[in-house]
Amino acid sequence: MIRMEQIAFHYPKREALFENLSLHIEKGQWVSIVGPNGAGKSTLAKLINGLLSPAAGQIQVDGLPVTREHVDEVRKKVGYLFQNPDNQFIATTVRDDIAFGLENRAIPREEMLDRIQEVAVELQIADWLDRHPASLSGGQKQRVAIAGLLVLQPDIMIWDEATSMLDERSKQAMMEQLKELHQNRNMTILSVTHDAEEILASERAIVIKNGQVAADMTPLELFEQEELAYECKLMPPFALALSMAMKKKGCRIAPVQDERELVNAIWPS
Amino acid sequence: MQTRMIMGRYVEGDSWIHRLDPRAKLGAMVLFLVAVILASRGLELSILTAFAVVVLLSSRIPFTRYIRAAKPLWPLMAFMFIFYTLFEHGGDIWLQWGSFRITSEGVLLGLFAAWRMFLLISFTSILTFTTTPIALNLGLESALKPLSIVGVSAQSWTMMITISLRFIPTIFQEAEKLLKAQASRGADYQDLKLMDKAKMVLTLMVPVTVGAFRRAEELVMAMEARGYVLDAPRTSLRTLTWRAADTLFLLLFVIMLSVMIVL
Ligand SMILES: Nc1ncnc2c1ncn2[C@@H]1O[C@H](COP(=O)(O)OP(=O)(O)OP(=O)(O)O)[C@@H](O)[C@H]1O
Ligand SMILES: [Mg+2]
């Protein structure tokens, strides 16, 4: 569970980004964070795992306050996936990179080997273990980065535009991965994203704007507020856009998420 | 190109030299360095050369590779030779022209100096040729560990080396991409004059450097997020194991050095 109470934050020599922001996220929930550029989505994500500290207010992760004394504990619970796959790959081989977090936690070598093998098989990257990161594609690197986080067995995953630099197919694969983490591992997921499909797959959409939680609703509701969605640079998927347009014309149709639902709505059998 | 940047100068192989502990190789290189510095006479140099040839041969890497390794230093070797030839005036005079004189001793000492240089470079290449960068880095880490008493952090040095090994290929990839982008806009690197080439490299420097700084910032965050704390105790996936062969290898060099000193 993540709990932010009356957070204030500003970067050095900048005006306040957040003045009084509160946010609760239940355990096991899959939340999309959206908002215009520069709204502070990344900043919010970094506050949660203590990469930045608030000027005022409190942040708790699973009951632990995110303060200097507890930040190590908190980071054990939170896996953080960054946007650029290149900038989070530390070691010179995939194997060493997955080991990096384990080494920092002083896990004995034998256990490390077991855990790396396990996660590598699970994420289907076992064949790449000895490769140098420069020889992997963006999507492959991001998959390795996920392995490097999962091997630490976190309860919470924060993805900060983790798919925005990837091609369409890798994006799909990443979304499947999110679904898997949500359904099978019951992880709490916080994903900063502009990807409409991913947002629709999540359970809750939070809009950050002008230093505030500007909206907190279901993803479908967000897309129905067209102005807000537009401001957040969100484009509804084709099926949803079509159903909404038809509704506006007076057609009695509920908003749908994909082509199959659309067909069923138009032509119930 | 890619693999060369990734693996540095490592030459794949399975000789017993390849399998030695990097620490043993590092130690041996230091001993060899001392021996070369101490060697001043022809006899000593011959012993060292014979010794080096045997060790180099057992790495089963083509001899020419070692010779090529010294190539960038040929001008320096030539300079040393000329320097001694011109300014050492002992022995028989072979050529005289005013105060300018070339003597047997000058030529000999010049040859010795150049030869020592060559011996040193080609021999120490054994370390980088037969050790992967990762193993070399581990070896350095444990070699530097004693320095922690005087406040040098071995861990941060090796982390630095690891990150360089990790990012040099990436930075080159980026530069290459930029270069290609320039080429597609009509500026073909190959056809440029030297001045223009230099200019182009300079214009590349700015985006590449800025990119590197941004990257560093994010990298630090990514490392922290995964629990990295500078100089905190950590374990290591890679370990080094010291075997009898390593002791033997090092002993060989100790004996060689002692023989040289006694002679
Ligand atoms: N390290 C920093 N130092 C100073 N200002 C910063 C820093 N990082 C971000 N900012 C500023 O803080 C504001 C919020 O940035 P943040 O990166 O959190 O936005 P964001 O919502 O993630 O935007 P984007 O959609 O572009 O990723 C921006 O105005 C940005 O310029
Ligand atoms: Mg951001």
XYZ file of C-alpha atoms and ligand atoms in Angstrom:
564
model
C 0.000 0.000 0.000
C 1.209 3.492 -0.851
C 0.088 6.486 1.125
C 1.094 10.076 0.396
C -0.223 12.729 2.760
C -0.088 16.444 2.018
C 3.122 16.345 0.076
C 4.997 19.496 -0.826
C 7.950 19.356 -3.167
C 10.079 21.649 -5.285
C 13.366 21.164 -7.099
C 16.222 23.364 -5.851
C 15.775 26.960 -7.027
C 12.496 26.120 -8.752
C 8.977 27.045 -7.817
C 6.815 24.551 -5.986
C 5.782 21.546 -8.021
C 3.468 20.021 -5.410
C 2.015 22.023 -2.556
C -0.498 19.742 -0.978
C -0.851 16.441 -2.720
C -2.393 13.345 -1.192
C -2.767 9.934 -2.725
C -3.642 6.432 -1.539
C -3.030 3.295 -3.521
C -4.333 -0.043 -2.314
C -2.260 -3.176 -2.252
C -2.517 -5.134 -5.479
C -4.018 -2.277 -7.431
C -2.913 -1.443 -10.969
C -2.822 2.315 -11.365
C -2.003 4.441 -14.396
C -0.528 7.870 -13.769
C -1.179 10.321 -16.577
C -0.787 14.052 -17.074
C 0.686 16.678 -19.375
C 4.448 16.971 -19.860
C 6.220 18.464 -16.883
C 3.272 17.870 -14.562
C 5.487 16.005 -12.130
C 4.626 12.365 -12.820
C 8.231 11.215 -12.725
C 8.858 13.319 -9.665
C 5.934 11.660 -7.920
C 7.289 8.225 -8.781
C 10.736 9.133 -7.460
C 9.281 10.429 -4.213
C 7.684 7.062 -3.570
C 10.930 5.153 -3.477
C 12.957 7.864 -1.837
C 15.045 8.945 -4.819
C 13.711 12.390 -3.922
C 12.426 13.617 -0.542
C 9.420 15.868 0.037
C 9.797 19.260 1.699
C 6.687 18.571 3.770
C 4.171 15.800 4.259
C 4.518 12.075 4.685
C 4.954 9.121 2.410
C 4.435 5.544 3.548
C 5.039 2.341 1.666
C 3.537 -0.758 3.249
C 3.400 1.100 6.525
C 7.060 2.136 6.375
C 7.747 5.873 6.291
C 9.984 6.803 3.361
C 12.673 8.516 5.382
C 16.428 8.306 5.506
C 16.399 5.450 8.031
C 13.908 3.338 6.141
C 14.716 4.132 2.559
C 16.712 0.927 2.106
C 13.798 -1.152 3.364
C 11.397 0.714 1.124
C 13.568 0.196 -1.945
C 13.538 -3.534 -1.287
C 9.782 -3.446 -1.759
C 9.708 -1.179 -4.775
C 11.036 -2.075 -8.228
C 11.550 0.982 -10.405
C 11.711 0.700 -14.169
C 13.011 3.753 -16.006
C 12.182 5.042 -19.446
C 15.516 4.621 -21.170
C 16.569 0.986 -21.226
C 20.193 1.987 -21.709
C 20.500 4.083 -18.594
C 19.612 1.384 -16.111
C 21.901 -1.320 -17.386
C 24.926 -1.217 -15.159
C 27.024 -4.306 -15.733
C 28.765 -5.651 -18.825
C 26.729 -8.817 -19.214
C 23.059 -9.629 -18.714
C 23.954 -12.062 -15.944
C 26.030 -9.523 -14.037
C 23.351 -6.922 -14.457
C 20.637 -9.102 -12.978
C 23.059 -9.843 -10.156
C 23.663 -6.149 -9.434
C 20.712 -5.672 -7.069
C 21.430 -8.977 -5.336
C 25.061 -7.993 -4.814
C 23.940 -4.729 -3.244
C 21.751 -6.681 -0.858
C 24.741 -8.885 0.032
C 22.963 -12.080 -1.041
C 25.306 -15.109 -0.907
C 26.672 -16.190 -4.274
C 24.994 -19.614 -4.378
C 21.591 -18.132 -3.786
C 22.297 -15.464 -6.386
C 23.003 -18.076 -9.035
C 19.751 -19.899 -8.276
C 17.647 -16.795 -8.289
C 19.159 -15.476 -11.511
C 18.557 -18.773 -13.250
C 14.981 -18.875 -12.053
C 14.090 -15.382 -13.182
C 15.939 -15.816 -16.478
C 13.900 -18.882 -17.347
C 10.708 -17.191 -16.326
C 11.309 -14.129 -18.471
C 12.803 -16.206 -21.304
C 16.129 -14.445 -21.329
C 18.262 -17.423 -20.332
C 19.902 -17.487 -23.770
C 21.231 -13.971 -23.434
C 22.864 -14.246 -20.037
C 26.387 -13.808 -21.338
C 25.678 -11.039 -23.813
C 26.802 -7.441 -23.544
C 23.903 -4.987 -23.237
C 25.075 -3.022 -26.277
C 24.217 -6.073 -28.356
C 20.564 -6.191 -27.249
C 17.562 -4.358 -28.691
C 15.610 -1.824 -26.652
C 12.818 -4.262 -25.895
C 15.293 -6.956 -24.896
C 17.105 -4.537 -22.596
C 13.862 -3.553 -20.929
C 13.086 -7.236 -20.369
C 16.478 -7.698 -18.746
C 15.799 -4.667 -16.571
C 12.529 -6.247 -15.436
C 14.409 -9.424 -14.578
C 16.864 -7.336 -12.552
C 13.936 -5.985 -10.549
C 11.925 -9.191 -10.186
C 14.941 -11.075 -8.908
C 14.717 -8.810 -5.861
C 11.131 -9.943 -5.270
C 9.462 -6.559 -4.845
C 5.786 -6.070 -3.926
C 5.390 -2.861 -5.866
C 6.412 -2.009 -9.407
C 6.783 1.550 -10.625
C 7.173 1.962 -14.369
C 8.028 5.442 -15.588
C 7.193 5.531 -19.289
C 9.000 2.250 -19.552
C 7.523 1.411 -22.941
C 7.669 4.811 -24.593
C 10.958 4.167 -26.385
C 9.968 0.735 -27.631
C 8.449 -0.484 -30.873
C 4.855 -1.647 -31.068
C 5.585 -5.344 -30.582
C 7.825 -4.825 -27.583
C 5.143 -2.578 -26.122
C 2.614 -5.386 -26.450
C 4.996 -7.808 -24.769
C 5.563 -5.358 -21.922
C 1.825 -4.974 -21.421
C 1.411 -8.741 -21.230
C 4.158 -8.674 -18.627
C 2.253 -6.089 -16.592
C -0.903 -8.190 -16.741
C 1.073 -11.171 -15.562
C 2.583 -9.264 -12.637
C -0.838 -7.980 -11.690
C -2.767 -11.231 -11.972
C -0.286 -13.893 -10.922
C 1.871 -12.052 -8.471
C -0.732 -9.659 -7.152
C 1.736 -6.805 -7.364
C 0.840 -3.208 -6.794
C 1.563 -1.467 -10.087
C 2.078 2.209 -10.699
C 2.665 2.989 -14.335
C 3.324 6.429 -15.767
C 2.219 6.090 -19.357
C 0.663 7.657 -22.440
C -0.311 4.326 -23.933
C -4.089 4.129 -24.225
C -4.293 0.349 -24.311
C -2.167 0.028 -21.237
C -4.260 2.603 -19.391
C -7.459 0.793 -20.334
C -6.013 -2.469 -19.062
C -5.350 -0.915 -15.667
C -7.882 -0.454 -12.876
C -7.517 3.183 -12.028
C -6.316 6.337 -13.728
C -4.884 9.242 -11.795
C -4.356 12.546 -13.557
C -1.626 14.799 -12.203
C -1.956 18.420 -13.296
C -0.886 21.748 -11.811
C 0.630 20.017 -8.811
C -2.641 18.348 -7.923
C -4.486 15.111 -8.405
C -6.753 16.597 -11.055
C -8.788 13.449 -11.544
C -8.985 9.978 -10.068
C -11.330 7.635 -11.909
C -11.604 4.497 -13.987
C -9.670 4.521 -17.252
C -12.864 4.461 -19.280
C -14.204 7.516 -17.494
C -10.971 9.333 -18.236
C -11.296 8.725 -21.967
C -14.891 9.880 -21.852
C -13.741 13.263 -20.558
C -12.336 14.125 -23.928
C -10.839 17.478 -23.015
C -8.948 16.090 -20.063
C -7.750 13.107 -22.061
C -6.571 15.427 -24.812
C -4.682 17.570 -22.305
C -2.888 14.498 -21.073
C -1.947 13.672 -24.661
C -4.071 10.554 -24.665
C -5.563 9.157 -27.842
C -8.394 6.688 -27.325
C -7.976 3.440 -29.246
C -9.988 3.204 -32.458
C -12.820 1.039 -31.114
C -13.357 3.289 -28.117
C -13.211 6.489 -30.183
C -15.741 5.057 -32.616
C -18.174 3.943 -29.924
C -17.966 7.326 -28.243
C -18.561 9.140 -31.515
C -21.564 6.934 -32.250
C -22.952 7.617 -28.815
C -22.668 11.337 -29.436
C -24.718 10.915 -32.611
C -27.463 9.380 -30.528
C -26.672 5.731 -31.029
C -27.351 3.829 -27.837
C -24.009 2.167 -27.334
C -21.796 1.771 -24.273
C -18.119 2.677 -24.576
C -16.092 -0.382 -25.540
C -12.435 -1.280 -25.127
C -11.684 -3.295 -28.231
C -12.937 -4.413 -31.638
C -14.646 -7.531 -30.340
C -16.714 -5.595 -27.825
C -17.515 -3.045 -30.496
C -18.901 -5.670 -32.846
C -20.965 -7.175 -30.048
C -22.337 -3.764 -29.122
C -23.356 -2.957 -32.678
C -24.614 -6.402 -33.586
C -25.666 -8.311 -30.476
C -26.098 -11.961 -31.363
C 34.009 -3.424 -34.424
C 31.325 -4.137 -31.851
C 32.952 -7.124 -30.253
C 36.318 -5.417 -30.264
C 35.010 -2.556 -28.223
C 33.190 -4.853 -25.887
C 36.007 -7.282 -25.244
C 38.853 -4.780 -25.364
C 42.005 -6.598 -26.435
C 40.973 -9.984 -25.154
C 41.841 -12.845 -27.496
C 39.716 -15.889 -26.897
C 41.643 -19.027 -26.039
C 42.065 -21.834 -23.579
C 45.770 -21.938 -22.790
C 46.965 -22.381 -19.224
C 47.855 -18.688 -19.241
C 44.231 -17.849 -20.050
C 43.124 -19.875 -17.072
C 45.443 -18.221 -14.555
C 44.035 -15.994 -11.868
C 44.188 -12.347 -13.014
C 45.919 -11.470 -9.746
C 48.744 -13.886 -10.557
C 49.120 -12.303 -13.966
C 49.067 -8.795 -12.515
C 51.744 -9.739 -9.979
C 53.868 -11.380 -12.663
C 53.650 -8.282 -14.843
C 54.898 -6.118 -12.005
C 57.830 -8.471 -11.387
C 58.648 -8.509 -15.077
C 58.546 -4.728 -15.146
C 61.065 -4.566 -12.305
C 63.298 -7.066 -14.074
C 63.253 -5.078 -17.296
C 64.113 -1.891 -15.450
C 67.010 -3.634 -13.689
C 68.347 -5.335 -16.810
C 71.126 -3.275 -18.317
C 73.517 -5.752 -19.885
C 73.170 -7.890 -22.961
C 73.220 -11.133 -20.968
C 70.386 -10.088 -18.710
C 68.339 -8.882 -21.614
C 68.888 -12.150 -23.452
C 67.684 -14.144 -20.444
C 64.604 -11.949 -20.138
C 63.897 -12.258 -23.835
C 64.174 -16.041 -23.779
C 61.911 -16.136 -20.746
C 59.368 -13.867 -22.388
C 59.341 -15.889 -25.596
C 58.578 -19.100 -23.716
C 55.712 -17.513 -21.789
C 54.285 -15.764 -24.841
C 54.403 -18.971 -26.861
C 52.478 -20.854 -24.207
C 49.591 -18.404 -24.470
C 49.007 -19.904 -27.956
C 48.273 -16.505 -29.379
C 50.046 -15.750 -32.686
C 53.346 -14.023 -32.093
C 52.524 -11.305 -34.576
C 49.750 -10.071 -32.308
C 52.260 -9.257 -29.604
C 54.494 -7.499 -32.068
C 51.557 -5.513 -33.360
C 50.662 -4.543 -29.796
C 53.856 -2.520 -29.597
C 53.156 -0.736 -32.865
C 51.765 2.515 -31.437
C 55.019 2.912 -29.524
C 57.403 2.501 -32.453
C 58.025 6.250 -32.735
C 58.977 6.353 -29.076
C 61.293 3.372 -29.540
C 62.872 5.023 -32.566
C 63.329 8.207 -30.578
C 65.091 6.351 -27.764
C 67.385 4.650 -30.232
C 68.316 7.936 -31.933
C 68.743 9.684 -28.597
C 71.296 7.145 -27.340
C 73.038 6.967 -30.698
C 73.545 10.713 -30.764
C 74.468 11.392 -27.173
C 76.335 8.278 -25.974
C 79.953 8.602 -27.011
C 81.783 5.549 -25.604
C 83.423 2.727 -27.578
C 84.713 2.706 -31.155
C 83.937 5.650 -33.368
C 82.086 4.516 -36.464
C 81.292 7.846 -37.995
C 82.486 11.350 -37.284
C 81.390 14.646 -38.755
C 82.439 17.729 -36.792
C 81.283 17.271 -33.200
C 78.683 14.798 -34.393
C 79.740 11.227 -33.671
C 78.245 7.782 -33.876
C 79.935 5.167 -31.718
C 79.560 1.435 -31.165
C 78.437 1.918 -27.594
C 75.854 4.531 -28.523
C 74.273 2.227 -31.064
C 74.336 -0.685 -28.655
C 72.736 1.240 -25.806
C 70.175 2.654 -28.201
C 69.289 -0.842 -29.337
C 69.035 -2.012 -25.722
C 66.714 0.834 -24.771
C 64.407 0.228 -27.717
C 64.463 -3.491 -27.107
C 63.545 -3.127 -23.431
C 60.622 -0.973 -24.380
C 59.465 -3.481 -26.953
C 59.857 -6.356 -24.524
C 57.829 -4.587 -21.913
C 54.927 -3.670 -24.172
C 54.615 -6.975 -25.962
C 54.998 -8.946 -22.772
C 52.506 -7.007 -20.708
C 50.004 -7.451 -23.535
C 49.702 -10.981 -22.237
C 47.593 -9.612 -19.412
C 45.019 -7.918 -21.622
C 45.159 -10.601 -24.328
C 44.422 -13.528 -22.052
C 42.144 -11.932 -19.441
C 38.554 -10.820 -20.026
C 37.803 -7.238 -18.970
C 35.523 -8.543 -16.219
C 38.221 -10.794 -14.766
C 40.801 -8.042 -15.105
C 38.533 -5.682 -13.233
C 38.033 -8.212 -10.443
C 41.781 -8.725 -10.250
C 42.333 -4.992 -9.995
C 39.736 -4.711 -7.281
C 41.460 -7.200 -5.044
C 44.866 -5.770 -5.898
C 43.644 -2.336 -4.845
C 41.977 -3.573 -1.686
C 45.019 -3.059 0.559
C 44.916 0.620 -0.419
C 41.685 1.025 1.534
C 43.885 1.576 4.593
C 45.005 4.873 3.106
C 41.461 5.797 2.186
C 41.344 4.671 -1.441
C 38.071 2.920 -2.195
C 38.772 -0.089 -4.393
C 35.062 -0.650 -4.864
C 34.393 2.758 -6.336
C 37.348 2.401 -8.692
C 36.190 -0.905 -10.014
C 32.617 0.347 -10.264
C 33.980 3.160 -12.363
C 35.830 0.736 -14.617
C 32.745 -1.468 -14.923
C 30.631 1.482 -15.957
C 33.197 2.580 -18.526
C 33.326 -0.932 -19.935
C 29.572 -0.875 -20.039
C 29.098 2.525 -21.646
C 31.974 3.035 -24.046
C 30.324 0.817 -26.688
C 26.987 2.566 -26.152
C 28.518 5.999 -26.510
C 30.257 4.872 -29.701
C 26.973 3.511 -31.003
C 25.403 6.891 -30.409
C 28.226 8.762 -32.088
C 27.964 6.395 -35.033
C 24.239 7.060 -35.297
C 24.845 10.814 -35.290
C 27.547 10.380 -37.906
C 25.163 8.423 -40.100
C 22.491 11.057 -39.642
C 24.985 13.675 -40.835
C 25.926 11.491 -43.768
C 22.299 11.165 -44.815
C 22.166 14.945 -44.903
C 24.984 15.002 -47.423
C 28.061 15.317 -45.263
C 29.900 12.102 -45.954
C 32.672 11.639 -43.451
C 34.857 9.630 -45.854
C 35.031 12.352 -48.497
C 35.816 15.245 -46.185
C 39.090 17.116 -45.975
C 41.041 16.770 -42.769
C 39.941 20.160 -41.404
C 36.292 19.414 -42.104
C 36.633 16.000 -40.540
C 37.970 17.613 -37.379
C 35.113 20.114 -37.416
C 32.576 17.361 -37.779
C 34.031 15.387 -34.894
C 33.863 18.537 -32.778
C 30.208 19.110 -33.581
C 29.562 15.518 -32.584
C 31.348 16.001 -29.271
C 28.707 18.326 -27.891
C 25.628 16.118 -28.216
C 27.597 13.045 -27.220
C 28.956 14.712 -24.066
C 25.615 16.195 -23.078
C 24.062 12.793 -23.617
C 26.680 11.194 -21.413
C 25.962 13.602 -18.553
C 22.215 13.074 -18.714
C 22.848 9.382 -18.791
C 25.072 9.568 -15.739
C 22.346 11.299 -13.769
C 19.796 8.635 -14.593
C 22.281 5.869 -14.070
C 22.977 7.033 -10.530
C 19.247 6.921 -9.801
C 18.867 3.490 -11.329
C 21.760 2.219 -9.205
C 20.319 3.701 -6.033
C 16.876 2.354 -6.803
C 18.405 -1.122 -6.923
C 19.983 -0.679 -3.531
C 23.490 0.476 -4.370
C 25.144 2.375 -1.531
C 28.712 3.523 -2.067
C 31.180 1.456 -0.058
C 28.459 -0.515 1.686
C 29.321 -4.207 2.076
C 28.206 -6.216 -0.929
C 28.700 -9.689 -2.291
C 29.910 -10.522 -5.771
C 28.591 -12.891 -8.390
C 32.041 -13.259 -9.848
C 34.733 -14.768 -7.708
C 38.384 -15.480 -8.249
C 39.973 -18.735 -7.205
C 43.675 -18.946 -6.569
C 45.107 -22.309 -7.618
C 48.475 -23.985 -7.279
C 49.250 -23.056 -10.874
C 48.946 -19.391 -9.935
C 51.456 -19.725 -7.108
C 53.783 -21.602 -9.447
C 53.473 -18.978 -12.156
C 54.302 -16.199 -9.745
C 57.173 -18.210 -8.260
C 58.664 -18.566 -11.724
C 58.886 -14.804 -11.983
C 60.341 -14.445 -8.495
C 63.076 -16.942 -9.409
C 63.717 -15.185 -12.689
C 64.084 -11.854 -10.919
C 66.375 -13.300 -8.216
C 68.613 -14.901 -10.822
C 68.882 -11.573 -12.557
C 69.792 -9.753 -9.380
C 72.405 -12.345 -8.398
C 74.036 -12.357 -11.819
N 16.399 17.388 -11.787
C 15.574 18.437 -11.937
N 15.960 19.668 -11.564
C 15.151 20.730 -11.734
N 13.931 20.656 -12.269
C 13.472 19.458 -12.655
C 14.271 18.283 -12.529
N 13.577 17.233 -13.017
C 12.400 17.737 -13.429
N 12.321 19.061 -13.218
C 11.170 19.935 -13.522
O 10.082 19.552 -12.705
C 8.898 19.498 -13.448
C 8.277 18.114 -13.374
O 9.140 17.186 -14.008
P 8.787 15.653 -14.171
O 9.923 15.025 -14.862
O 8.372 15.099 -12.880
O 7.527 15.744 -15.154
P 6.766 14.585 -15.914
O 5.344 14.712 -15.596
O 7.407 13.286 -15.643
O 6.983 15.008 -17.426
P 7.187 14.079 -18.726
O 5.815 13.721 -19.199
O 7.857 15.005 -19.678
O 8.019 12.917 -18.348
C 9.237 19.935 -14.850
O 8.898 21.287 -14.993
C 10.706 19.754 -14.945
O 11.277 20.720 -15.784
Mg 8.536 11.847 -16.755
